Short mmCIF file of C-alpha atoms in Angstrom, two decimals:
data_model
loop_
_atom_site.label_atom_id
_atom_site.label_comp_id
_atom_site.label_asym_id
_atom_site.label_seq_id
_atom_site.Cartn_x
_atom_site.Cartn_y
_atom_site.Cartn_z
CA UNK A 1 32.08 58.77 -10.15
CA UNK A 2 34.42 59.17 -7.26
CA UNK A 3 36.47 56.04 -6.40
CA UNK A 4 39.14 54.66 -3.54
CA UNK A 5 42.68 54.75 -5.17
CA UNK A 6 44.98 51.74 -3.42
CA UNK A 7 48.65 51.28 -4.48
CA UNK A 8 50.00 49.05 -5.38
CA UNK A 9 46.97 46.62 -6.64
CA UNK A 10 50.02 43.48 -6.90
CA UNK A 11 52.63 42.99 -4.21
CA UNK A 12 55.29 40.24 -4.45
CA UNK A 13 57.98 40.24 -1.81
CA UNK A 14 59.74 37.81 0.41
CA UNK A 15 59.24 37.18 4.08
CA UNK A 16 60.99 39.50 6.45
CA UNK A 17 60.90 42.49 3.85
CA UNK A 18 58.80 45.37 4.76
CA UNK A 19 55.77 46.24 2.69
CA UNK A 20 53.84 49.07 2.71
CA UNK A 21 50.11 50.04 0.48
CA UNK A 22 48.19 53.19 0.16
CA UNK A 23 45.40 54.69 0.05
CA UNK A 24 43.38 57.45 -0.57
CA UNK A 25 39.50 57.27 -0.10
CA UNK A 26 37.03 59.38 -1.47
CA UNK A 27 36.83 63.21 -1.12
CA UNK A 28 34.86 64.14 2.14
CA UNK A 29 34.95 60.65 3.55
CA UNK A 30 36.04 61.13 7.29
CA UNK A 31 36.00 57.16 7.88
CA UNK A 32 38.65 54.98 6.89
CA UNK A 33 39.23 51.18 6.45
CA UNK A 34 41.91 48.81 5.72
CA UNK A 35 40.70 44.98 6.13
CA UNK A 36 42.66 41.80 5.01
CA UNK A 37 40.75 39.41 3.20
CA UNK A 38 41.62 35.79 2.72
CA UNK A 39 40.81 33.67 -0.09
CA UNK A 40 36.89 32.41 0.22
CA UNK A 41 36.52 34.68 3.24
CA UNK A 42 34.91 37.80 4.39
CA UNK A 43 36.63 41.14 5.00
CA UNK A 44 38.44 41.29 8.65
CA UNK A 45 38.43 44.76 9.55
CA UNK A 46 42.16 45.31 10.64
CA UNK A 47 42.04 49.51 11.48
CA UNK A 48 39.72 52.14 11.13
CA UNK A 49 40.05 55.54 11.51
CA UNK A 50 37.67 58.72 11.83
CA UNK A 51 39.84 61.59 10.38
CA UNK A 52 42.98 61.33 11.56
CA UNK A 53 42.42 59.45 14.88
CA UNK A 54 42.26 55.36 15.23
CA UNK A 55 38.69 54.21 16.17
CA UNK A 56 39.16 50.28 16.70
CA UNK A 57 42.63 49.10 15.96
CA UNK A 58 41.84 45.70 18.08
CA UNK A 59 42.24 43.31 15.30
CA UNK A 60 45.78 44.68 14.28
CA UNK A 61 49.10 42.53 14.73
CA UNK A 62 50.17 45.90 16.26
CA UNK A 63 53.78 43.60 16.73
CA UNK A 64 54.17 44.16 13.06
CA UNK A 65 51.60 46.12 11.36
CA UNK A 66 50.98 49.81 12.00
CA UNK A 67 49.03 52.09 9.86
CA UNK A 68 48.38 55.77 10.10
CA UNK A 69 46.10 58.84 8.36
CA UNK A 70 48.61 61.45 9.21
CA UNK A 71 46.23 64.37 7.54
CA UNK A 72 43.19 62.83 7.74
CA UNK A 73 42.91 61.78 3.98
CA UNK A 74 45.14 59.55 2.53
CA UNK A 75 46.27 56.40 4.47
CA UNK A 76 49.69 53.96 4.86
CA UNK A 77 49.36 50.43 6.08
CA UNK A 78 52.89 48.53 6.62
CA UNK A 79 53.54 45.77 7.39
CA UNK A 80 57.07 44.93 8.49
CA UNK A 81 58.21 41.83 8.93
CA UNK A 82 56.36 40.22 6.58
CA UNK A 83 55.17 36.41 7.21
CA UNK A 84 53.78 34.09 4.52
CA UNK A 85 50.21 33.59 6.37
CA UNK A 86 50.77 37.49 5.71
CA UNK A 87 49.11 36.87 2.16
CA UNK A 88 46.20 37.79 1.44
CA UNK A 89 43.91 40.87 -0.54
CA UNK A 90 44.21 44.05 1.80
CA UNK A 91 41.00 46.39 0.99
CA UNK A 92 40.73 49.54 1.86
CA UNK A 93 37.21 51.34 1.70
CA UNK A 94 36.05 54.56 3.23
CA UNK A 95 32.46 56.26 4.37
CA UNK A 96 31.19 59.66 4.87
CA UNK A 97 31.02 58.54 8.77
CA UNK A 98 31.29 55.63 10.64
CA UNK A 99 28.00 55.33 12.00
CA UNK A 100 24.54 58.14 11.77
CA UNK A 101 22.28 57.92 15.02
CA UNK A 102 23.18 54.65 15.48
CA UNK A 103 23.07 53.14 11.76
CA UNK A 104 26.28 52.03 10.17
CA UNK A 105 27.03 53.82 6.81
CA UNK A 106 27.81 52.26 3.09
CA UNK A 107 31.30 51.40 2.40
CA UNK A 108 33.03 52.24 -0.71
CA UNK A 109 35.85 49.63 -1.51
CA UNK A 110 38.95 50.23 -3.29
CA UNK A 111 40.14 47.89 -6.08
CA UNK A 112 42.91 46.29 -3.00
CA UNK A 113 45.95 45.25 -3.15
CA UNK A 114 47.29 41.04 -3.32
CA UNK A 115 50.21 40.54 -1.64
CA UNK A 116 51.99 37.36 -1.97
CA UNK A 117 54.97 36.69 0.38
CA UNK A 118 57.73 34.56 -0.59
CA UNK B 1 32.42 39.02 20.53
CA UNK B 2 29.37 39.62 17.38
CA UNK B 3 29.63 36.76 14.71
CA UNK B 4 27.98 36.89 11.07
CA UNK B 5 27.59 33.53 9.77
CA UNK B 6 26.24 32.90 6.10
CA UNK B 7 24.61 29.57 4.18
CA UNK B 8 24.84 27.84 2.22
CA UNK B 9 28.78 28.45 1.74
CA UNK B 10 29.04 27.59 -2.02
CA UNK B 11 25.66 27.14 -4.55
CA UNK B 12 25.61 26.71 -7.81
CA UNK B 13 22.33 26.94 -9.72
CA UNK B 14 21.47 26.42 -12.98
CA UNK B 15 20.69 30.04 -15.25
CA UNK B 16 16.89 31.33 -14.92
CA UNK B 17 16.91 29.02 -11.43
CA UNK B 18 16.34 31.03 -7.96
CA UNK B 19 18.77 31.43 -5.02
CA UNK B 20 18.81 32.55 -1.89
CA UNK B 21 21.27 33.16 0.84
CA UNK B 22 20.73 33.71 4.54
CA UNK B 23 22.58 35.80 7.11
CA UNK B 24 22.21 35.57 10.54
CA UNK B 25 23.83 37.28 13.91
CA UNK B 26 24.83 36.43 17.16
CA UNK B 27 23.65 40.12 18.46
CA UNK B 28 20.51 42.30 17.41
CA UNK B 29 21.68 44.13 14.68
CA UNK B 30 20.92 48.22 14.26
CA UNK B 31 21.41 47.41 10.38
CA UNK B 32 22.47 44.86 7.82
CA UNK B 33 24.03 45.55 4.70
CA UNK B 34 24.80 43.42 1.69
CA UNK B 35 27.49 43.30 -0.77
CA UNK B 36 28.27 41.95 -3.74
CA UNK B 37 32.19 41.07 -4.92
CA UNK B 38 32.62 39.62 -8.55
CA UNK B 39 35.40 37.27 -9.24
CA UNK B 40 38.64 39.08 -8.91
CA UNK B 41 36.96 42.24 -8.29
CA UNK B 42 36.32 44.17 -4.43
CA UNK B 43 33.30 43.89 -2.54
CA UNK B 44 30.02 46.46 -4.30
CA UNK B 45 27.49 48.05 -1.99
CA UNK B 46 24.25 46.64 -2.94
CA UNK B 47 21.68 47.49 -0.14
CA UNK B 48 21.37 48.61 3.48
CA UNK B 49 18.03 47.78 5.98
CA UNK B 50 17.37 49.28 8.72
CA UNK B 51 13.72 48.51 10.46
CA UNK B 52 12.52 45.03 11.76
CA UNK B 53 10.87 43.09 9.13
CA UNK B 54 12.39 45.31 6.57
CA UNK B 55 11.90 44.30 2.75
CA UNK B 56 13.62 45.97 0.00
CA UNK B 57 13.65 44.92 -3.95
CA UNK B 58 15.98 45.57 -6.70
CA UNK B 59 15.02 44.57 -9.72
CA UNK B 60 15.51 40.48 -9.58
CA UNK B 61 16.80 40.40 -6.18
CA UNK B 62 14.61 40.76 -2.22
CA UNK B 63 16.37 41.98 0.60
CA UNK B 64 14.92 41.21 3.70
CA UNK B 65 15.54 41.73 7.32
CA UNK B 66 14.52 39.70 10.03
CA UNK B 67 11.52 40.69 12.79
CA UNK B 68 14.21 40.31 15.53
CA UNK B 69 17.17 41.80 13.72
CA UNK B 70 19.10 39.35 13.76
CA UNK B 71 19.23 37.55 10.73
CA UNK B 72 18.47 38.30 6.72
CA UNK B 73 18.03 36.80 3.37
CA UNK B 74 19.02 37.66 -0.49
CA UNK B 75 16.84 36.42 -3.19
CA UNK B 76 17.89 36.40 -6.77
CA UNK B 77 15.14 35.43 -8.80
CA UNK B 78 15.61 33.58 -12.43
CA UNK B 79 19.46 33.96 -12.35
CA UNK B 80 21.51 35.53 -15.09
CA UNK B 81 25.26 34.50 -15.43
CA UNK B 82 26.04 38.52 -14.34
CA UNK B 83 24.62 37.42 -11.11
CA UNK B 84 28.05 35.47 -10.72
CA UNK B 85 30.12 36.64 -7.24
CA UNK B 86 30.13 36.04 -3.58
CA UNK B 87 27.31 37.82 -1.74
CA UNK B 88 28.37 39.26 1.78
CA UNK B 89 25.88 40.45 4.62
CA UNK B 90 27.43 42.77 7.00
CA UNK B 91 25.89 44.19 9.88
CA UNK B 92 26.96 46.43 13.22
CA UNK B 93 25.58 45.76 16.62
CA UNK B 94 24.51 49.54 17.91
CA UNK B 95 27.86 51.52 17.35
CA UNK B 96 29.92 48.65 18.68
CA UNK B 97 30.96 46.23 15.95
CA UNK B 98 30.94 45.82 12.37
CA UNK B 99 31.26 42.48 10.88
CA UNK B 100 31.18 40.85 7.44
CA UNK B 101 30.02 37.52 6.76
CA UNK B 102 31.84 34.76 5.35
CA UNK B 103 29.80 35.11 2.09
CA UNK B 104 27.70 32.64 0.06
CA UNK B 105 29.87 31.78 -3.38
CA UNK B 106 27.11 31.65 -6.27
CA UNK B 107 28.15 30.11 -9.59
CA UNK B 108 25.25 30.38 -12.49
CA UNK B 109 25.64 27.69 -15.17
CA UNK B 110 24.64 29.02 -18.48
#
């Protein structure tokens, strides 16, 4: 069955270093993800892109996080510099499209990467 | 902007007891979805409804969307200690937003 690869799954680094995860979502999926997720909290949906192109990049600390899906498959997020309230689980998942007449699709989640900052 | 909220926050029932979780939106909702993320793992796809007054079964557990779209409710009956996670309703508001839920933490005691 066809997953979302995300390296690394750990991160440990200390504040002010740069940081940067990957991922590559499943074959054919044109939508994109990457959401931060606290401890005892839901997703928050930092970026998503269709293809290659951002779709709602609102929720981004664009001051010091920037992500990009060059080719339209695989996908960077970096974050740089980082800040301790910085960790947290970052989750990337990916769709066949974002939404179908109207309906949002189902989101495939990749196994995320913790990052603890020091 | 659309908010998800979720209750109870935290339950913890007893194994072969029932639970039940309820989502509900600030905004009509085009669909819901819910998900399911085990302890240490990443949030599962379990179910998506679409229509008002939707109702949708899997095996132990009701799905069920709300006549005005706005709100919706997971029922586990007779838990099982696999049943174990935090459940998460998400839902989008037309093409607009998509938001999770906080999620309701479920702990089955054996």
């Amino acid at each position: 069955e066809a997953e979302v690869a995300q390296s690394p799954r750990y991160k440990i680094t200390e504040k002010s270093q740069a940081v940067a995860f990957w991922c590559d979502p499943i074959s054919g999926h044109a939508t994109l993800y990457w959401y931060r997720q606290i401890l005892g909290q839901g997703p928050e949906l930092l970026v998503q892109f269709q293809d290659e192109s951002v779709v709602d990049d609102s929720q981004l600390p664009k001051d010091r996080f920037s992500a990009e899906r060059l080719k339209g498959v695989d996908s960077t997020l970096k974050i740089q510099p980082a800040e301790l309230g910085d960790s947290a689980m970052y989750l990337c998942a990916s769709s066949l499209a974002w939404v179908s007449s109207g309906i949002y699709n189902e989101q495939f989640f990749g196994p995320g990467t913790r990052l603890t900052v020091l | 902007g659309q908010q998800v909220m979720q209750i109870p926050q935290y339950q913890h029932v007893q194994e072969g007891e029932d639970f039940t979780t309820y989502c509900n939106s600030s905004t009509t909702l085009s669909n819901i979805q819910w998900y399911k993320q085990r302890p240490g793992g990443h949030p599962v796809f379990l179910i998506q409804l679409v229509k008002s007054g939707e109702v949708k079964k899997q095996k132990r557990l009701t799905f069920q969307f709300g006549e005005a779209k706005k709100n919706s409710s997971l029922h586990i009956t007779a838990t099982q200690t696999t049943d174990v996670g935090t459940y998460f309703c998400a839902g989008g508001d037309y093409g607009q937003n998509f938001v999770f839920g906080p999620g309701t933490r479920l702990s089955v005691l054996p």
